Coordinates of C-alpha atoms and ligand atoms in Angstrom, one line a residue:
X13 CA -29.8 1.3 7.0
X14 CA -26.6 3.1 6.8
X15 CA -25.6 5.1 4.2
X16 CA -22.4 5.4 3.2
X17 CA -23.3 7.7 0.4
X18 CA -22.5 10.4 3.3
X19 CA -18.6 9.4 3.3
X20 CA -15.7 10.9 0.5
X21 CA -16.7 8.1 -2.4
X22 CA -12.7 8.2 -3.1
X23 CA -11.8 6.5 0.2
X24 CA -14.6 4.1 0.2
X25 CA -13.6 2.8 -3.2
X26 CA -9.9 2.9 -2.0
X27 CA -7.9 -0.5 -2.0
X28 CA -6.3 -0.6 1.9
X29 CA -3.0 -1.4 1.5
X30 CA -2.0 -5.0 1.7
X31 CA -0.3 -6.9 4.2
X32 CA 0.0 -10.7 3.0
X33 CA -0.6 -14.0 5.5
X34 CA 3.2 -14.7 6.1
X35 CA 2.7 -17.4 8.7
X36 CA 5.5 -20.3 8.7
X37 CA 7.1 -18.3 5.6
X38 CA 10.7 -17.3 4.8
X39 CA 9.9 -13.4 5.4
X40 CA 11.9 -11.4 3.0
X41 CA 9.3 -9.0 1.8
X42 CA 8.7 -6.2 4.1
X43 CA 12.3 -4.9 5.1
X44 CA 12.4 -6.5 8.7
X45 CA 16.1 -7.0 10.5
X46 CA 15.8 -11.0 10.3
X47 CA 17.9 -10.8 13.8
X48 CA 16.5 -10.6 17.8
X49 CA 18.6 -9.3 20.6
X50 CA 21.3 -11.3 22.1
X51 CA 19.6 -12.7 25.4
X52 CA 21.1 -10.8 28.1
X53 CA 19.7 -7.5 26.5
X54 CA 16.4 -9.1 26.2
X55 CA 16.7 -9.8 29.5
X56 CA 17.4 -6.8 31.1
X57 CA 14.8 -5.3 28.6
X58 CA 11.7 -7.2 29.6
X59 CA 12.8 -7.0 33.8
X60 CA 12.3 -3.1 33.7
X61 CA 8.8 -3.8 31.7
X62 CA 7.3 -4.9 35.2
X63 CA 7.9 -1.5 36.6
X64 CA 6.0 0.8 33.7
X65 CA 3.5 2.8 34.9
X66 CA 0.9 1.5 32.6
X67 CA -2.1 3.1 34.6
X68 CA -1.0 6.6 33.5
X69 CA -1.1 8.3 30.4
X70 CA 2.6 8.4 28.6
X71 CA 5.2 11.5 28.7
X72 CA 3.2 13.7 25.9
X73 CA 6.5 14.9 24.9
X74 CA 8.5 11.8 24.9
X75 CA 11.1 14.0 26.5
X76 CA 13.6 11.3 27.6
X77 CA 13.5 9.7 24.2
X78 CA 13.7 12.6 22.2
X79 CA 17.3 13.1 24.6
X80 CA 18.3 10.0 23.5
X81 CA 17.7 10.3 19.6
X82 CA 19.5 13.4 19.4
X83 CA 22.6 12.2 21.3
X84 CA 22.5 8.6 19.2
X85 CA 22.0 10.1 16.1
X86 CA 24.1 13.5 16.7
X87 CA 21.0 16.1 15.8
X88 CA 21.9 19.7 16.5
X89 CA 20.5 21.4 19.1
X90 CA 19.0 24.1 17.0
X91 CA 17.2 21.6 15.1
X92 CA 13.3 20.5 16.4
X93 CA 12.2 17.0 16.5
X94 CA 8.9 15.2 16.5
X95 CA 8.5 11.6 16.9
X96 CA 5.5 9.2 15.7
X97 CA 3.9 6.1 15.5
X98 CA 5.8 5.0 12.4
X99 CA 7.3 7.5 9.8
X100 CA 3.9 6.6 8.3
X101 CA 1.9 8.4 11.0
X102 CA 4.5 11.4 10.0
X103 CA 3.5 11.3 6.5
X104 CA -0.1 11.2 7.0
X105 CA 0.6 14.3 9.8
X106 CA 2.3 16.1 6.8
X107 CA -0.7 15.5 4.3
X108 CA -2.5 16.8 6.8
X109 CA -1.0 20.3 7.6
X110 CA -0.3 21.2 3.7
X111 CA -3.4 19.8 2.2
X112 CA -4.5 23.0 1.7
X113 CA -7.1 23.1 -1.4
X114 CA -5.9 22.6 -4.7
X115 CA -1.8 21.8 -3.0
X116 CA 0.4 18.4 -4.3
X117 CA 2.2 16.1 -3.5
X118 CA 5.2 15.1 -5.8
X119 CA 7.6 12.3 -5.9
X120 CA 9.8 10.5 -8.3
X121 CA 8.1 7.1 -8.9
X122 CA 9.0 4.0 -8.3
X123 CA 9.0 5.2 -4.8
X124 CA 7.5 4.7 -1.5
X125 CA 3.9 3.6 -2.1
X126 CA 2.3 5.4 0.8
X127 CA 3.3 9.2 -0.4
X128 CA 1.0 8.7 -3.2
X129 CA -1.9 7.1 -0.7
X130 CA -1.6 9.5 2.0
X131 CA -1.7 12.5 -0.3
X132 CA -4.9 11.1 -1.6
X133 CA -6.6 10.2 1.9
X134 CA -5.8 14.2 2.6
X135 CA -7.5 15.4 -0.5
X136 CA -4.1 16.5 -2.4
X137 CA -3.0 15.6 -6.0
X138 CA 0.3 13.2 -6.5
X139 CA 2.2 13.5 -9.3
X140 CA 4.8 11.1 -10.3
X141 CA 7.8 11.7 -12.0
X142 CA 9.4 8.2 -13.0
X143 CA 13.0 8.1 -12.6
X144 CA 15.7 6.7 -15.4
X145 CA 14.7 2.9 -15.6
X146 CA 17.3 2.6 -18.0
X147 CA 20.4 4.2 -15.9
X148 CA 19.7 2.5 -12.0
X149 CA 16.5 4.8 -11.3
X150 CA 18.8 7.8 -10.9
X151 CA 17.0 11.0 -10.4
X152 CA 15.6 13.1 -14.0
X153 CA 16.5 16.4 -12.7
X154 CA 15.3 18.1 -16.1
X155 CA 11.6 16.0 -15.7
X156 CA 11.7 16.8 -11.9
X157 CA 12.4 20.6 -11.9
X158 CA 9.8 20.5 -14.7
X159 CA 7.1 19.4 -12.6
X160 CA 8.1 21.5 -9.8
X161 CA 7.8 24.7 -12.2
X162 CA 4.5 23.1 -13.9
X163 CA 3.0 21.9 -10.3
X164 CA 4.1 24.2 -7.6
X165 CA 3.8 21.1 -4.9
X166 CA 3.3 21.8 -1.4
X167 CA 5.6 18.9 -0.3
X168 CA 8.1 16.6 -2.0
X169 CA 9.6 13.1 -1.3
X170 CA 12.8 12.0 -1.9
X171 CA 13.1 8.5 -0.2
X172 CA 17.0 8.2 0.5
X173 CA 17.9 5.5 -0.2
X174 CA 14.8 5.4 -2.3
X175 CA 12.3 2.4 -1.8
X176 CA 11.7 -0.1 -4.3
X177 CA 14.8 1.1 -6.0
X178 CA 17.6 0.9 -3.4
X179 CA 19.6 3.6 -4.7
X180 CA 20.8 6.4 -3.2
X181 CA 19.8 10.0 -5.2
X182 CA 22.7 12.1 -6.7
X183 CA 22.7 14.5 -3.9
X184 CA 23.9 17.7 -6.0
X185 CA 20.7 17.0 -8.2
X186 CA 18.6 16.9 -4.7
X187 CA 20.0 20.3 -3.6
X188 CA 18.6 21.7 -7.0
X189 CA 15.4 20.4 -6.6
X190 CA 15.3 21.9 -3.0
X191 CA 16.0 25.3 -4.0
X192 CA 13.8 24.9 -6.8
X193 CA 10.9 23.8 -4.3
X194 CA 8.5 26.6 -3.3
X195 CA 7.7 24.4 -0.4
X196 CA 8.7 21.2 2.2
X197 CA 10.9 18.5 0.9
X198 CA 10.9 15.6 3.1
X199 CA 14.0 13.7 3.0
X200 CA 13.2 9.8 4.2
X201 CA 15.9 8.0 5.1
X202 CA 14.1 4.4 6.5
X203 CA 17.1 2.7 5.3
X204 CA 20.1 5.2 6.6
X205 CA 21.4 2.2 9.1
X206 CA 22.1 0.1 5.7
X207 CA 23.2 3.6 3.6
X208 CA 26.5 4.8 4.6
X209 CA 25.2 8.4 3.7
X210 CA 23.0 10.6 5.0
X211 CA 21.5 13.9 4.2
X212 CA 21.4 15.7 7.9
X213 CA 24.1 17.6 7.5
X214 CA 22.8 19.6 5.3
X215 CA 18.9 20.0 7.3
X216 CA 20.8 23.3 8.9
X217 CA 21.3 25.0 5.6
X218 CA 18.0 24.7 4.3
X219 CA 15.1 25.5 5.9
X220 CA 12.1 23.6 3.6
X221 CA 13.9 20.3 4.5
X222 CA 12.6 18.2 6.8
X223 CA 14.4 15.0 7.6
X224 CA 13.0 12.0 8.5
X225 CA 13.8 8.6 9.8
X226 CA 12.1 5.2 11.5
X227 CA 13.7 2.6 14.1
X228 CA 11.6 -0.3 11.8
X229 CA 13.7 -1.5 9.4
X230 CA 17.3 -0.8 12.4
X231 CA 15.3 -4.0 13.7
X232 CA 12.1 -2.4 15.7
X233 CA 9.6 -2.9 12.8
X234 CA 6.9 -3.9 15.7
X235 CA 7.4 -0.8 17.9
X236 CA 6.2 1.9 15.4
X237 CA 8.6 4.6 16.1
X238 CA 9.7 7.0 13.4
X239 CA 11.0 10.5 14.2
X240 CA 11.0 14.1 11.9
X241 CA 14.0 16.7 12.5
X242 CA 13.5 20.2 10.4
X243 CA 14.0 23.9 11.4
X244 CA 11.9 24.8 14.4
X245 CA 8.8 26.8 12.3
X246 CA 7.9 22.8 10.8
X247 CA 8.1 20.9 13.9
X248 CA 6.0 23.2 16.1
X249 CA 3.0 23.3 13.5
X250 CA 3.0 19.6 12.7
X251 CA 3.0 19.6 16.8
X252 CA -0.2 21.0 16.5
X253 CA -1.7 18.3 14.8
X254 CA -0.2 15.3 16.8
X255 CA -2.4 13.1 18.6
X256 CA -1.1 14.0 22.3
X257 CA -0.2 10.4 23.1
X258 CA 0.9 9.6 19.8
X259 CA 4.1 7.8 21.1
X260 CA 3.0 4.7 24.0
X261 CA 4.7 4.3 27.2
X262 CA 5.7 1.3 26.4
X263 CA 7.5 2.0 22.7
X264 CA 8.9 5.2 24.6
X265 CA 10.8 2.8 27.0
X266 CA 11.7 0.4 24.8
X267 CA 12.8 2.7 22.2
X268 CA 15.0 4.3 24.9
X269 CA 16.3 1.4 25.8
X270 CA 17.4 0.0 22.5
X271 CA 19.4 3.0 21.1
X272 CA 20.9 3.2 24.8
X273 CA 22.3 -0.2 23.3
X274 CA 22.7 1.1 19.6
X275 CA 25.8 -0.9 19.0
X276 CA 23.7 -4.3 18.7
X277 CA 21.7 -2.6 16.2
X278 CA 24.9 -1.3 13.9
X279 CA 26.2 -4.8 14.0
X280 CA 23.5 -6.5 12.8
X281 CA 23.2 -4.0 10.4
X282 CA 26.8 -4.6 9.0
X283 CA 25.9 -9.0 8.9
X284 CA 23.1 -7.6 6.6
X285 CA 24.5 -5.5 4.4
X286 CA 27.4 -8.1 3.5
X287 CA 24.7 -10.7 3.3
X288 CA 23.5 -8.2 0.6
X289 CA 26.9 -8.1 -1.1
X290 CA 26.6 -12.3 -1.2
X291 CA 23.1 -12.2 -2.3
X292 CA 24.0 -10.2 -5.3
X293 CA 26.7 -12.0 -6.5
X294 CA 24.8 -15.0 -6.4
X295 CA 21.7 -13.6 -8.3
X296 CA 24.7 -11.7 -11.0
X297 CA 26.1 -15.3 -11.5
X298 CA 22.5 -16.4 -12.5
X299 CA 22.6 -13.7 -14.9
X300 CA 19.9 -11.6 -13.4
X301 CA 20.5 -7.4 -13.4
X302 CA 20.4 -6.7 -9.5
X303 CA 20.5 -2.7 -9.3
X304 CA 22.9 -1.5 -6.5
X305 CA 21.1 -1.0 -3.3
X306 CA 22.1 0.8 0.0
X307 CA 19.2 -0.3 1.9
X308 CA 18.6 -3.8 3.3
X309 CA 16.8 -5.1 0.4
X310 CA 17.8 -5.6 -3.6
X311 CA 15.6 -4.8 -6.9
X312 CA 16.3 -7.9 -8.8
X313 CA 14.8 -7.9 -12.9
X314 CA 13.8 -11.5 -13.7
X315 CA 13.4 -12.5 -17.2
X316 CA 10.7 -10.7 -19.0
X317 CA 7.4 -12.4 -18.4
X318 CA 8.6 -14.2 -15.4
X319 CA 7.9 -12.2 -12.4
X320 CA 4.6 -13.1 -11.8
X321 CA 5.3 -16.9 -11.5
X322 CA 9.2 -17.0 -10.0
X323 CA 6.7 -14.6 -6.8
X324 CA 4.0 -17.8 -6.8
X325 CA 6.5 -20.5 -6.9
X326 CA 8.3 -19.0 -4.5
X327 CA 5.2 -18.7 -2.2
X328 CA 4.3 -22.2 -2.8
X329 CA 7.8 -23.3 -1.5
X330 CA 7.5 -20.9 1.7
X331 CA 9.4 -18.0 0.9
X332 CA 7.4 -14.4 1.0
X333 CA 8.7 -11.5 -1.6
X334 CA 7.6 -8.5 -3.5
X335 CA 6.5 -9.0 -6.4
X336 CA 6.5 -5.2 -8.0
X337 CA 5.9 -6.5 -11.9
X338 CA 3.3 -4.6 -13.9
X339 CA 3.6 -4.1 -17.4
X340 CA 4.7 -0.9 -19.2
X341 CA 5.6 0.5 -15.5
X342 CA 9.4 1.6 -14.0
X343 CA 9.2 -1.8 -12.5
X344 CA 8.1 -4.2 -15.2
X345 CA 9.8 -7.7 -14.6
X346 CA 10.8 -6.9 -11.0
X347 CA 10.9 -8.2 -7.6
X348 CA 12.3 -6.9 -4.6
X349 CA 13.8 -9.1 -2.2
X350 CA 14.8 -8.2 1.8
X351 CA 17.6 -9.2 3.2
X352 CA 17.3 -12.3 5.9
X353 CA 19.9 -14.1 7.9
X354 CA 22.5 -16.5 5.5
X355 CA 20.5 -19.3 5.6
X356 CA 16.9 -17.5 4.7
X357 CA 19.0 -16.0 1.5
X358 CA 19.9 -19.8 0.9
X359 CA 16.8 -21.1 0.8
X360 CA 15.6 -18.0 -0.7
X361 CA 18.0 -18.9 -3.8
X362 CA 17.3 -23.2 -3.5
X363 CA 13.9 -22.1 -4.1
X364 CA 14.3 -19.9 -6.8
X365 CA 16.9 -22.6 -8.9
X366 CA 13.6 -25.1 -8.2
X367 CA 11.1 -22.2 -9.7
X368 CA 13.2 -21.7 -12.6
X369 CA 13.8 -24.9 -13.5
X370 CA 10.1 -25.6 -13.6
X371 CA 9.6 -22.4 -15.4
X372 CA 12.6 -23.4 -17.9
X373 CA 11.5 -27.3 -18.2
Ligands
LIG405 C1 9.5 1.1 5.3 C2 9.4 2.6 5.0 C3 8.7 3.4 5.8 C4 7.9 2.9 6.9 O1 8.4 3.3 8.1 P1 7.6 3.0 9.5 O2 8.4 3.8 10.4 O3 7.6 1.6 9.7 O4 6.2 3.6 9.3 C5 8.7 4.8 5.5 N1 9.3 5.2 4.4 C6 10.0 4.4 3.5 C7 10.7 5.0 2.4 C8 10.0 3.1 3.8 O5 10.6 2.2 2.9

């Protein structure tokens, strides 16, 4: 008989996080670009495929792709980089190296479920600090400096833009809570294609930031790359935690390949972000309160009480959301919905006229 009495009784009690059955459905729940590569690139992309060496072990150091980041993305040269299998693999990498006993993990809340989880898998105490409901989820620098004074955390997340909320953080009030942070303060910026803002020109000029960023939601959401630029000191001990062949030959290729074509990706990325601008207005003109978002998704409040069924009816007529309604939370009455090609966000909104009017009689 096995005994799982041997394992940590937290994790086996833990809830894995979910991934709903989205076959056949209008996918606007998860951030993905809606959009595939013109044909030619795909083309040209899955020819070189046949001449990957997959009998040997990948470049340990991803060296060529690593090149590539830093030129498509302009990071300094006296800035270090690691790359991973998601930003999610960097997260759980960061847990690991500060989850020294006793050290948290802090984070305004709503934000980006998995800082909370990973800190937990690694042993480490999260504290929340919710942001201003009431003013667009802007940042409570008095509550957040606060905690920082009260909690000493080891690590801090500042998701920017921030995830569920779509905004992007006052960035004078994240420069406080950096100095005010006796340790790392990871900047996320998943959703920088969509942002028109970012925070890496400031990495140089302060050395407990670490900055980091993924190619999922650009439009490579299947490849699992992410990548982490910081002073040197940061990258080389998180190095020493890394799986060797964290990155696969394959991702390394393709991921080389695609930022070689970056320009594809920045289009797209503008069609979404003024499908985003047409999504709003229509959901404004149906008198719903859509927060202003600089990612690739909107945080839309429904009417109160509503959330749960406007998420089922709109499952039962095939189009997948997030449904981020609980009540007495940040989120209360709230659904977060990605942004898909023009005609997904039309039947996105035909779908939710049919809810409502069944909700409405
Ligand atoms: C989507 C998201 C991620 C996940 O990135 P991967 O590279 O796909 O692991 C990380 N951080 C935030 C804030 C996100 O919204």
């Amino acid at each position: 008989m096995t005994n799982l009495s041997v394992a940590r009784p937290e994790l086996v009690a833990l809830k894995a996080y979910q991934v709903p059955d989205s076959q056949g459905m209008v996918k606007l729940d998860a951030m993905e670009n809606p959009y595939l590569w013109p044909e030619e690139l795909s083309a040209e992309w899955s020819s070189a495929l046949t001449t990957l060496p997959l009998n040997r072990y990948p470049d340990a150091d991803s060296a060529e792709l690593k090149e590539t980041i830093r030129e498509s993305m302009g990071i300094p040269d006296h800035l270090s980089l690691i790359l991973g299998n998601g930003s999610d693999e960097i997260i759980q990498m960061l847990s690991l190296l500060l989850a020294k006993p006793g050290a948290k993990v802090l984070s305004p809340t709503p934000s980006f479920v998995m800082y909370g989880m990973s800190a937990m898998i690694a042993g480490m105490e999260f504290v929340g600090v919710p942001l201003y409901a009431k003013d667009d989820f802007a940042l409570d620098l008095t509550q957040m400096l606060a905690a920082i004074e009260l909690h000493q955390p080891a690590l801090i997340y500042l998701s920017y833009p921030n995830n569920p909320t779509g905004n992007l953080f006052d960035k004078q009030a994240m420069i406080q809570i950096i100095e005010a942070a006796p340790g790392l303060v990871v900047v996320e910026e998943a959703y920088q294609p969509f942002a028109g803002d970012s925070f890496l020109p400031l990495v140089s000029a302060y050395e407990n930031v670490l900055l980091m960023r993924t190619l999922s939601k650009l439009g490579l959401a299947g490849l699992r790359l992410g990548f982490a630029v910081a002073h040197r000191k940061w990258i080389n001990a998180l190095n020493n935690l890394r799986m060797p062949y964290n990155i696969n030959t394959l991702t390394q290729y393709t991921a080389n390949f695609a930022l070689k074509n970056i320009s594809v990706f920045d289009q797209q990325a503008k069609l979404i972000v003024a499908q985003r601008e047409i999504l709003t207005g229509a959901l404004v003109s149906r008198g719903l309160k859509v927060f202003p978002s600089a990612a690739n998704f909107i945080l839309v409040k429904v009417g109160a009480g509503q959330a749960d069924a406007i998420y089922a009816g709109l499952k039962s007529r095939q189009v997948l959301i997030k449904n981020l309604h609980q009540a007495d939370s940040e989120t209360e009455d709230c659904i977060r919905v990605s942004i898909g090609k023009a005609s997904e966000c039309s039947q996105f909104l035909i779908a939710y006229d049919d809810v409502m009017s069944v909700i409405c009689g």
